[in-house]
Coordinates of C-alpha atoms and ligand atoms in Angstrom, one line a residue:
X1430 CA 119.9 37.4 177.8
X1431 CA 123.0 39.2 176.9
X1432 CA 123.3 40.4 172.9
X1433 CA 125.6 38.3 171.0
X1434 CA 129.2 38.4 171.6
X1435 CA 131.7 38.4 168.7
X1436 CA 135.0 39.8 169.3
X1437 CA 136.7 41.2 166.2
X1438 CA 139.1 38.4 164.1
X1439 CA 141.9 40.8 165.2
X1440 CA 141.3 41.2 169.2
X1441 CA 144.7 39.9 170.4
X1442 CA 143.9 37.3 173.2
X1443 CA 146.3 36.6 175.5
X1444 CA 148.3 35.7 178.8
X1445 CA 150.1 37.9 181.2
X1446 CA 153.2 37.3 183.4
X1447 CA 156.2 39.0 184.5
X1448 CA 160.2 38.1 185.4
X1449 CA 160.4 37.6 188.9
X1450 CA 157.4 35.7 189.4
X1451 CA 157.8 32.9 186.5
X1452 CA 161.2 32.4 185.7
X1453 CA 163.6 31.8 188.7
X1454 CA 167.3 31.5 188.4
X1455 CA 167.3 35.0 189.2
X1456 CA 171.0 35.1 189.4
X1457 CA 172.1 32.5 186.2
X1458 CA 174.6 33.0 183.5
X1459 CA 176.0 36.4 184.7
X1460 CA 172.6 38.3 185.8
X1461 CA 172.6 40.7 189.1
X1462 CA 170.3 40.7 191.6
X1463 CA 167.1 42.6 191.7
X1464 CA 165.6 44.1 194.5
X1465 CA 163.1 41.4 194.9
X1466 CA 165.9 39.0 195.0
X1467 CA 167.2 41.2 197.9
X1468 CA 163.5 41.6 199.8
X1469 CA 162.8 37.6 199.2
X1470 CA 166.2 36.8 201.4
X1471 CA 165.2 39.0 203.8
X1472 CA 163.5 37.8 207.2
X1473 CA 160.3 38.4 207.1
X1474 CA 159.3 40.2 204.5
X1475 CA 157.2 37.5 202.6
X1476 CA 155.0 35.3 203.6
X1477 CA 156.2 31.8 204.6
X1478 CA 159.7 32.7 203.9
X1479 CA 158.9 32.0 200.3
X1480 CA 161.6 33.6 197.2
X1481 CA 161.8 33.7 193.5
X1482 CA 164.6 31.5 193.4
X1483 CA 163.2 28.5 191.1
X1484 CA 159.2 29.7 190.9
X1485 CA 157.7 28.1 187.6
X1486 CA 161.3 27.5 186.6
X1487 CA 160.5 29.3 183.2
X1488 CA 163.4 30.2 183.1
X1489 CA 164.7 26.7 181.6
X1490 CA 161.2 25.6 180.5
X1491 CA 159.8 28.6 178.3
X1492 CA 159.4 26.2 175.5
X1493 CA 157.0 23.8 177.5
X1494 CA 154.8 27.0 178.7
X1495 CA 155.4 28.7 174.9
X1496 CA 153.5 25.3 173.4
X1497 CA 150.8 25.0 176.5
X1498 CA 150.2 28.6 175.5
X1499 CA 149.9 27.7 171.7
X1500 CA 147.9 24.5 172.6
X1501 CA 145.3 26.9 174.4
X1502 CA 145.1 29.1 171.4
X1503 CA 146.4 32.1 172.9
X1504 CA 147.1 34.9 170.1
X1505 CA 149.6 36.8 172.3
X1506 CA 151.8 37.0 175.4
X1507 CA 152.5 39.6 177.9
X1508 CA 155.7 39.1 179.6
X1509 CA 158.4 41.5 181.4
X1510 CA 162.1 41.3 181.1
X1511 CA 164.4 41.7 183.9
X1512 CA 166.9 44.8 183.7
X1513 CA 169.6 42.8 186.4
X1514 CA 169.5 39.7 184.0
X1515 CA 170.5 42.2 181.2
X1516 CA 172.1 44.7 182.9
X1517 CA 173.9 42.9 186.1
X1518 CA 174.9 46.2 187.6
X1519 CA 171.3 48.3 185.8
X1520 CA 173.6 50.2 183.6
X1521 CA 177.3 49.9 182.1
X1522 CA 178.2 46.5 180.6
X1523 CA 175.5 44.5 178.7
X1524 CA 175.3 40.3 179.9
X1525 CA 175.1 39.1 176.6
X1526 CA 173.4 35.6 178.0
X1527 CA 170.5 37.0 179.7
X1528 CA 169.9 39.3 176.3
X1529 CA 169.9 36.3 174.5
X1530 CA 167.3 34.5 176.9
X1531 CA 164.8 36.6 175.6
X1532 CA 165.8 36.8 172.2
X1533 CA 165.3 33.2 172.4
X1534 CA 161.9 33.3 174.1
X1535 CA 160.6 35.8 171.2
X1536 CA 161.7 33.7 168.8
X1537 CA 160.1 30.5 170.2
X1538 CA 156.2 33.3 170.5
X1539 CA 156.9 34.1 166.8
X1540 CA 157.9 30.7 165.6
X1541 CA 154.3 29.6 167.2
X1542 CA 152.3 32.5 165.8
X1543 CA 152.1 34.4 169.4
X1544 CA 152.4 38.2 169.9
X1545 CA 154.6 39.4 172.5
X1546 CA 154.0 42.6 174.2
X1547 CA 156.8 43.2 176.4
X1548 CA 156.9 44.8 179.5
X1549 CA 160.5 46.7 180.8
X1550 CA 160.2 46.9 183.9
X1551 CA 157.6 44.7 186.6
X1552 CA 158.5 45.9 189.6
X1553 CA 162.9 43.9 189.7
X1554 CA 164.9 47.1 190.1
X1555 CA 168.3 46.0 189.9
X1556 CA 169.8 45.4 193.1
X1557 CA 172.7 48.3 192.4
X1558 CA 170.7 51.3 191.2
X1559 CA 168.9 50.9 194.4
X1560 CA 172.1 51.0 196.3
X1561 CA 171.9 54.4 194.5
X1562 CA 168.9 55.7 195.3
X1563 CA 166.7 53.6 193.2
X1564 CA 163.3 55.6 191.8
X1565 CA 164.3 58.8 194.1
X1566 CA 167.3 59.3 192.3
X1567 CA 166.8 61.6 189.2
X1568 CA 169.6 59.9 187.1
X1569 CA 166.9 56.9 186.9
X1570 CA 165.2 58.6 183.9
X1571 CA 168.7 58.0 181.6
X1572 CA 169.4 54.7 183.5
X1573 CA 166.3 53.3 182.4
X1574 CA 166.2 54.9 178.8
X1575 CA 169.6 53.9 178.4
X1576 CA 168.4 49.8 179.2
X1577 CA 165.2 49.9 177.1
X1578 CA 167.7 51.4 174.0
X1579 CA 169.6 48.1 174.3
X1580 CA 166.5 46.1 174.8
X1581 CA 164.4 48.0 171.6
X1582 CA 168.1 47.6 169.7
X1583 CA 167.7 43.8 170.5
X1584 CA 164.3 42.8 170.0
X1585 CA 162.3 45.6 168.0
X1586 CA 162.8 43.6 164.7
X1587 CA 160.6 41.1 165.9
X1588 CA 158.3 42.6 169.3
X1589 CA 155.7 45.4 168.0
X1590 CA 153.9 46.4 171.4
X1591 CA 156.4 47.6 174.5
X1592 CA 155.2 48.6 177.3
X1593 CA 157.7 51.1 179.9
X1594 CA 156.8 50.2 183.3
X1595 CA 154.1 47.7 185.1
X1596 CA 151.9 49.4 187.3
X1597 CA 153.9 52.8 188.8
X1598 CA 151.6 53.2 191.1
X1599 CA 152.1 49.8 192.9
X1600 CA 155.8 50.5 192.9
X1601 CA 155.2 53.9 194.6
X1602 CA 152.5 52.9 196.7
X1603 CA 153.7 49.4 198.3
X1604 CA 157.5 50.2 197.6
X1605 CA 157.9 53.8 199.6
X1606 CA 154.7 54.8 201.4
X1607 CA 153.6 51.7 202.9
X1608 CA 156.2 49.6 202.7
X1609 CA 154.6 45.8 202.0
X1610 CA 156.6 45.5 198.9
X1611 CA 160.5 46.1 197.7
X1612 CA 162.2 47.9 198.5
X1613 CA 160.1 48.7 201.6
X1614 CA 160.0 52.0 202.5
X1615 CA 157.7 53.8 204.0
X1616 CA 158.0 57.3 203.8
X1617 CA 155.3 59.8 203.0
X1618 CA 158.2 61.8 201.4
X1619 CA 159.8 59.2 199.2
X1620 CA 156.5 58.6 197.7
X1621 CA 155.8 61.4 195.4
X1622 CA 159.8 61.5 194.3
X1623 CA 159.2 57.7 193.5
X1624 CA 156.1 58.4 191.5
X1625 CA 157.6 61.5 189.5
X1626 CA 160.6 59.9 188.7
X1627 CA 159.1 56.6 187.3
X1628 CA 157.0 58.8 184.9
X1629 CA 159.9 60.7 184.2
X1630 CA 161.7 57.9 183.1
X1631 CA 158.8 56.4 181.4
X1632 CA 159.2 59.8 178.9
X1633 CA 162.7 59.4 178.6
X1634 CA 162.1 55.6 177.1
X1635 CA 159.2 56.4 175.0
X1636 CA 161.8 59.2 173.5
X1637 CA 164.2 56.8 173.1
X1638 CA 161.4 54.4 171.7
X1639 CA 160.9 57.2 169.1
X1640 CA 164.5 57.1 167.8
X1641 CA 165.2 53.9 168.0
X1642 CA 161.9 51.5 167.4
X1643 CA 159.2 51.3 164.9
X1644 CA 156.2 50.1 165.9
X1645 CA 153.8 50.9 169.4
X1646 CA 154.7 51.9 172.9
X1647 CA 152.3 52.7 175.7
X1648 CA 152.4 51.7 179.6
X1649 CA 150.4 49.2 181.9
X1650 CA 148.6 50.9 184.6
X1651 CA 146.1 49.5 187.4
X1652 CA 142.4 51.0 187.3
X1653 CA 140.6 50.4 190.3
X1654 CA 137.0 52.5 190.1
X1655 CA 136.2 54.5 193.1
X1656 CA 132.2 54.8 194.5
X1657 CA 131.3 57.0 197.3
X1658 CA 129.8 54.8 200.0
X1659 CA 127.1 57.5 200.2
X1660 CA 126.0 61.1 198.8
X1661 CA 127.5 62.6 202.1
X1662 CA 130.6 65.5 201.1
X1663 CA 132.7 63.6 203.1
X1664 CA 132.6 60.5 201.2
X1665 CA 132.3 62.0 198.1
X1666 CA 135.7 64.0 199.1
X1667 CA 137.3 60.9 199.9
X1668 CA 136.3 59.3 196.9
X1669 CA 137.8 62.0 194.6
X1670 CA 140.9 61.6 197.6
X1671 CA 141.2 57.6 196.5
X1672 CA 140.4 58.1 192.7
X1673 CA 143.0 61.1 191.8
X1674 CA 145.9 58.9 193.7
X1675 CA 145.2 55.4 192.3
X1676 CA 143.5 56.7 188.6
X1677 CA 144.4 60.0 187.5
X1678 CA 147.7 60.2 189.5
X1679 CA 149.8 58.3 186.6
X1680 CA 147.1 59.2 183.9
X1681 CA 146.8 62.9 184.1
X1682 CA 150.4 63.6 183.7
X1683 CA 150.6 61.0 181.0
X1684 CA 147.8 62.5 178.8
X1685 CA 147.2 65.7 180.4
X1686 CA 150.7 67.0 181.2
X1687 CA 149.6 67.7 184.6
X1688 CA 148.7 66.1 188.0
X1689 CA 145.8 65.8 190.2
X1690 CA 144.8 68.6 192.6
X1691 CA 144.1 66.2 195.3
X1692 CA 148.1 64.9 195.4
X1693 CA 148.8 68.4 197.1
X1694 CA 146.1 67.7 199.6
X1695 CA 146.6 64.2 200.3
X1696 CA 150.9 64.6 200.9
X1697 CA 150.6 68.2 202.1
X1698 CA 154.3 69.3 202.2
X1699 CA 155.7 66.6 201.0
X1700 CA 153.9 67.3 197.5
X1701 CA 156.8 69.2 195.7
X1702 CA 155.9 71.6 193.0
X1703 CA 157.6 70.2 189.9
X1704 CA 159.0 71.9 186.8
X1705 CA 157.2 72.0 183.8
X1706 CA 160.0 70.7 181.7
X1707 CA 159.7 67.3 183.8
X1708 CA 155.5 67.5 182.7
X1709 CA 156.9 68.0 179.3
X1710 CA 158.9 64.6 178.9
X1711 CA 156.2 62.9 181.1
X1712 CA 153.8 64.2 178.4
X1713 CA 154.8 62.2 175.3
X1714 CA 152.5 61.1 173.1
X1715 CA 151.4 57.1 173.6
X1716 CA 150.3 54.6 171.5
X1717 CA 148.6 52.7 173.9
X1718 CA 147.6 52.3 177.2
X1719 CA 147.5 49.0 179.3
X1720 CA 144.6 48.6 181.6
X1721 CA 144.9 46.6 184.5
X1722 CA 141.6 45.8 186.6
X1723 CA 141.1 43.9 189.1
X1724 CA 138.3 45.2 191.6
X1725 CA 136.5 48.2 192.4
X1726 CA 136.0 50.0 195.6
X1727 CA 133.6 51.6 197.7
X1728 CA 134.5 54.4 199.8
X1729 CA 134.1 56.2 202.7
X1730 CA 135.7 58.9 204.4
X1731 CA 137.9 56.8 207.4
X1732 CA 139.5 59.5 209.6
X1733 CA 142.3 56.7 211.1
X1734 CA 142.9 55.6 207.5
X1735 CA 146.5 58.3 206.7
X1736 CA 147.4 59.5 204.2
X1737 CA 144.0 59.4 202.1
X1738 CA 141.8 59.1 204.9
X1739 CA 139.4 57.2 202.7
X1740 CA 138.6 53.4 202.7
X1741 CA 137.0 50.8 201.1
X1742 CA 133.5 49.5 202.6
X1743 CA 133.0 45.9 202.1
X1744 CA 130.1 45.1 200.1
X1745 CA 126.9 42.0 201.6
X1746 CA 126.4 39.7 199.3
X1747 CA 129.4 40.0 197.2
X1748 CA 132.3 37.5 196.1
X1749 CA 135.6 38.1 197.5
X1750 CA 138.9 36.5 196.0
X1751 CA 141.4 34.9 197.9
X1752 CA 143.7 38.3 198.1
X1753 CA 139.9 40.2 199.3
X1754 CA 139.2 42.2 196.0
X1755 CA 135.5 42.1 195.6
X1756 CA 134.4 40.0 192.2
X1757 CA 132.9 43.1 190.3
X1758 CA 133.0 43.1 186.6
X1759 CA 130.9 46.4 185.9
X1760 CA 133.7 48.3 187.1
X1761 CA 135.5 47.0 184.1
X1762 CA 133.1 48.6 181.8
X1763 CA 133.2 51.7 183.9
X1764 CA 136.8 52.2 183.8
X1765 CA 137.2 51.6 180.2
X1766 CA 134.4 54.0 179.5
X1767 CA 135.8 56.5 182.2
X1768 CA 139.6 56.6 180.1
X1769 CA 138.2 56.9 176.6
X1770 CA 135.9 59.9 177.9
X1771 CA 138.8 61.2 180.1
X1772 CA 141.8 60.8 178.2
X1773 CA 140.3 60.9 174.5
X1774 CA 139.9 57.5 173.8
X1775 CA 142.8 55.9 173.7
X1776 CA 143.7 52.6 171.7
X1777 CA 143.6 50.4 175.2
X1778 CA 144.5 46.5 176.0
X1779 CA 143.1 44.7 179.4
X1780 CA 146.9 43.8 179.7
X1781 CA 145.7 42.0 183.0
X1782 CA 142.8 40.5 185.1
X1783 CA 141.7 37.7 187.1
X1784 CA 141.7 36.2 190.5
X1785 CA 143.2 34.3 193.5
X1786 CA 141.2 31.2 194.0
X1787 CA 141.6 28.0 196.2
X1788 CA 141.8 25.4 193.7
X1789 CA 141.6 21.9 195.6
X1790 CA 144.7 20.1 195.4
X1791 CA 143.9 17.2 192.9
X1792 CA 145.4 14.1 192.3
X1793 CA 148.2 13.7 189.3
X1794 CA 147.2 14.8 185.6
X1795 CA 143.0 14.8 186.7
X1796 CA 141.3 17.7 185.9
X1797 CA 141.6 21.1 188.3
X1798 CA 138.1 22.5 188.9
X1799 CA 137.8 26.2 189.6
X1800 CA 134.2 27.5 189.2
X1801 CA 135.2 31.0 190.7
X1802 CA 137.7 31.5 188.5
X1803 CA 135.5 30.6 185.5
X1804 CA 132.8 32.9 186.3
X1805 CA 135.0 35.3 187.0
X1806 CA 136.6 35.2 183.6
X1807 CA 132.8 35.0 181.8
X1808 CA 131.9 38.1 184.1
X1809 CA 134.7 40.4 183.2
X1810 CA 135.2 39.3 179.4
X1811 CA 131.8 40.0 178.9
X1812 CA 132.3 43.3 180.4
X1813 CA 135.2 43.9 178.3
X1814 CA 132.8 42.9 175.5
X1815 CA 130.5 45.8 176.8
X1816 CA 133.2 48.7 176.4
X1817 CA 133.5 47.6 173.1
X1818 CA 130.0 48.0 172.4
X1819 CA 129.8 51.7 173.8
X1820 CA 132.7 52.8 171.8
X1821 CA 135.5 52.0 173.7
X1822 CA 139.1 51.3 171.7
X1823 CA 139.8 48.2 173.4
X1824 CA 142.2 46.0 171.0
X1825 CA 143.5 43.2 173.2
X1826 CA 143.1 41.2 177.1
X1827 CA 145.6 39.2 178.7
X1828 CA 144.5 36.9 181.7
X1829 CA 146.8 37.6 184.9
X1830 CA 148.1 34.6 184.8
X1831 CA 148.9 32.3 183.0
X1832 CA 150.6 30.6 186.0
X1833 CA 150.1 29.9 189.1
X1834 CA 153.2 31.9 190.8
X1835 CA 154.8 34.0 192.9
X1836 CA 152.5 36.6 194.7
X1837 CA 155.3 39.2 195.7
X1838 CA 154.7 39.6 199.6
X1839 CA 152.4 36.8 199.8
X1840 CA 154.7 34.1 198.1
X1841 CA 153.1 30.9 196.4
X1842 CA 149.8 31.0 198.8
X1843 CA 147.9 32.7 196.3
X1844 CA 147.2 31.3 192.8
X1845 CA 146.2 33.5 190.1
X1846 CA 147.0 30.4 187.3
X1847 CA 144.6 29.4 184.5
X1848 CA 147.1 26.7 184.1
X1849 CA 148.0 24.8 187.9
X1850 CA 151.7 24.6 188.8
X1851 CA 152.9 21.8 191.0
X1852 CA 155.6 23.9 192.8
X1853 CA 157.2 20.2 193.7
X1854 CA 157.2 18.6 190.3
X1855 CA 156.7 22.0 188.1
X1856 CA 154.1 20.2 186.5
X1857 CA 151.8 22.2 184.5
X1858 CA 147.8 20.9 184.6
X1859 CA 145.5 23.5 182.9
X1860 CA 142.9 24.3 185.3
X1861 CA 139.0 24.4 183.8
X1862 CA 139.1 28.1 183.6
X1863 CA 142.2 27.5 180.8
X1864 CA 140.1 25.3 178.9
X1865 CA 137.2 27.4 179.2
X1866 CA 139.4 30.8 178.4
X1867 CA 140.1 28.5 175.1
X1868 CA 136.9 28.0 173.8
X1869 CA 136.3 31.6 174.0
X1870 CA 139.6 32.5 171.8
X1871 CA 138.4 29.5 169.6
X1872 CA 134.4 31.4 169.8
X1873 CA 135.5 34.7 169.8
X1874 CA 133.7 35.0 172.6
X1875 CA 130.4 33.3 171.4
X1876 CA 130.6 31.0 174.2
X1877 CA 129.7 33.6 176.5
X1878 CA 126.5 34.5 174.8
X1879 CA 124.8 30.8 175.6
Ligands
LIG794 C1 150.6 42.9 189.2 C2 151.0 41.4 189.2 C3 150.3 40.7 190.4 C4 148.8 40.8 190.2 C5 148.0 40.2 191.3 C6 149.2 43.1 189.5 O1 149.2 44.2 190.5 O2 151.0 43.5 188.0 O3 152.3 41.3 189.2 O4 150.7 39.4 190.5 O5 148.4 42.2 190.2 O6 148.2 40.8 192.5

């Protein structure tokens, strides 16, 4: 028997999405294509041939998923915008029309008592600044300041947590070393340029943040604890390897104004040396940081496994999701507790978590049972719950997702939704997990205490 669970009045519950995965219509009223767009047309890049094109058609029916959200009792929303739809070319003239989009789809949170926390960038570089280099090119840092000034000018009056950039680490990771996601490079020396200059330009819009907007800025980054698979050196190595390139590779520079030993180990000479003054604007103070957890790993030292040599050893008896992250919501704890002893505790949100579950297919409007996903959801909130308990600053958690949607490189065959989308009919059908995520809000968490 767990102790009682009773989230503050004030913990922000809430839902996360992002751009290219909801809204489709990637190229209506005057927007320019993202790189995603680009990747989506290409042959096989993505699974089944599948594209953002129409997606959950948010797009034309935020209003419908705005009121499902309200109707759930959700306190907040985390959603990204897309720099192409704003800026067609990513810098130069504003389109007025996909500004207004989300100047509409504020309006409609506000208007139903939901917080937006909005992200800048989720992973749609605009086609154009890639045809310039994209995140290798230095010039990115003002491009991107210069997008989140018009953004913060736009919306700041009414959105009070902003977030920079979704996940760098994904970018850098899937986009340039291995590949699997846009733009799809894989080049051990792209990566590190990719990584500095996304947290240089993450310092350039929190400066810009500073003159320009009034209330809290942080970034989203994705936590994934690392366990050594046993007390030998060589997995404990590797361990330290995995940990200082997914965890402290974005957060040491962030907070400490410097990076991870390890980086010069793991990239050899294609680790630059980096000037101080970049460290400096990568430093800026936060007022937040964005946790995403999904899984944990084991690890082992793997001598085929390049660049890290380290890799994850799957665990007996545990659950796997549909994408193969094991179901492990002590890591959750663990993480949270790891960043407020590492990095001073920081005022932190869960700004995502959840899982990939087969849900059977059901017939029209009947109820969409997915017992994984429910446990999985009583699991990690509890964990969240447990952070809390042991000191942890934790303010907020948004669900990843509140749609089923599109799963980058592995199109619509993965669903992350609370709520079900009929990709035929667009019909939204809250799945149990939805109604159960409800009663928790409604609870504040007491549910999970029975
Ligand atoms: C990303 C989401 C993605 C989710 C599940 C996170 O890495 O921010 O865009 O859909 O994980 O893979």
């Amino acid at each position: 028997m767990v102790s009682k669970i009773e989230f503050s009045s004030g913990f922000l519950w809430g839902s996360a999405t992002s751009a290219y995965q909801i809204e489709g219509s990637p190229l209506a009223d005057g927007a320019g294509p993202s790189i995603w767009q680009r990747f989506c047309h290409t042959p096989d890049r993505v699974r089944d041939g599948d594209t953002g094109d129409v997606a959950c058609d948010h797009y034309h029916r935020y209003l419908e998923d705005v009121a499902l959200m309200r109707h759930l009792g959700m306190k907040a929303y985390r959603f990204s915008i897309s720099w192409s739809r704003v800026l067609p070319q990513g810098r130069g003239p504003v389109n007025p029309m996909g500004l207004d989009f989300y100047d509409r789809l504020v309006d409609a949170l506000l208007e139903n008592s939901i917080e937006p926390l909005v992200t800048l960038f989720h992973w749609d570089l605009p086609a154009a600044l890639d045809d310039r280099g994209g995140w290798l090119n230095p010039d990115i840092a003002h491009w991107f300041a210069d997008y989140a000034t018009i953004v913060f000018r736009k919306l700041d009056d009414r959105v009070k947590i902003w977030a920079t950039l979704n996940e760098p680490w994904v970018v850098a990771d899937g986009g340039y070393l291995h590949g699997a996601l846009a733009p799809g490079h894989r080049n051990r020396f792209e990566a590190p340029i990719a990584t500095h200059q996304l947290l240089r330009s993450h310092g350039a819009a929190v400066q810009a943040y500073r003159v320009e907007g009034k209330h809290r800025i942080g970034i989203v980054v994705n936590l994934e604890p690392k366990y050594p698979a046993s007390e030998q050196t060589e997995d404990r190595d590797a361990t330290a390897r995995a940990d200082a390139y997914m965890n402290r590779q974005y957060l040491d520079p962030i907070f400490l104004g410097r990076y991870p030993d390890e980086l010069a180990e793991i990239f050899g000479d294609a680790w630059p040396a980096w000037p101080a003054e970049d460290l400096n604007l990568i430093r800026q103070p936060i007022d937040f940081l964005g946790v995403n957890y999904y899984t944990r790993n084991v690890t082992r030292f793997d001598p085929g496994a390049w660049p890290l040599y380290a890799s994850p050893v799957r665990q007996k008896r545990a659950t796997y999701t549909e994408t193969n992250w094991e179901v492990f919501a002590q890591g959750l704890t663990d993480i949270l507790v790891w960043v407020r002893d590492r990095y001073g505790n920081p005022p932190l949100y869960v700004t995502e978590n959840g899982a990939a579950f087969f849900d059977p297919p059901t017939a029209e409007g009947r109820r969409i049972a997915d017992p994984l996903r429910v446990d999985y959801m009583r699991k990690h909130i509890g964990a969240t719950y447990r952070a809390i308990e042991a000191g942890v600053d934790l303010r907020g958690y948004f669900v990843w997702s509140l749609l089923d949607n599109f799963e980058w490189s592995l199109g619509y065959s993965k669903r992350f939704g609370i709520v079900h989308v009929d990709f035929e009919t667009q019909q939204r059908t809250p799945k149990d997990s939805a109604l159960f995520y409800a009663k928790i809000i409604d609870t504040r968490g007491n549910v999970l205490t029975e």
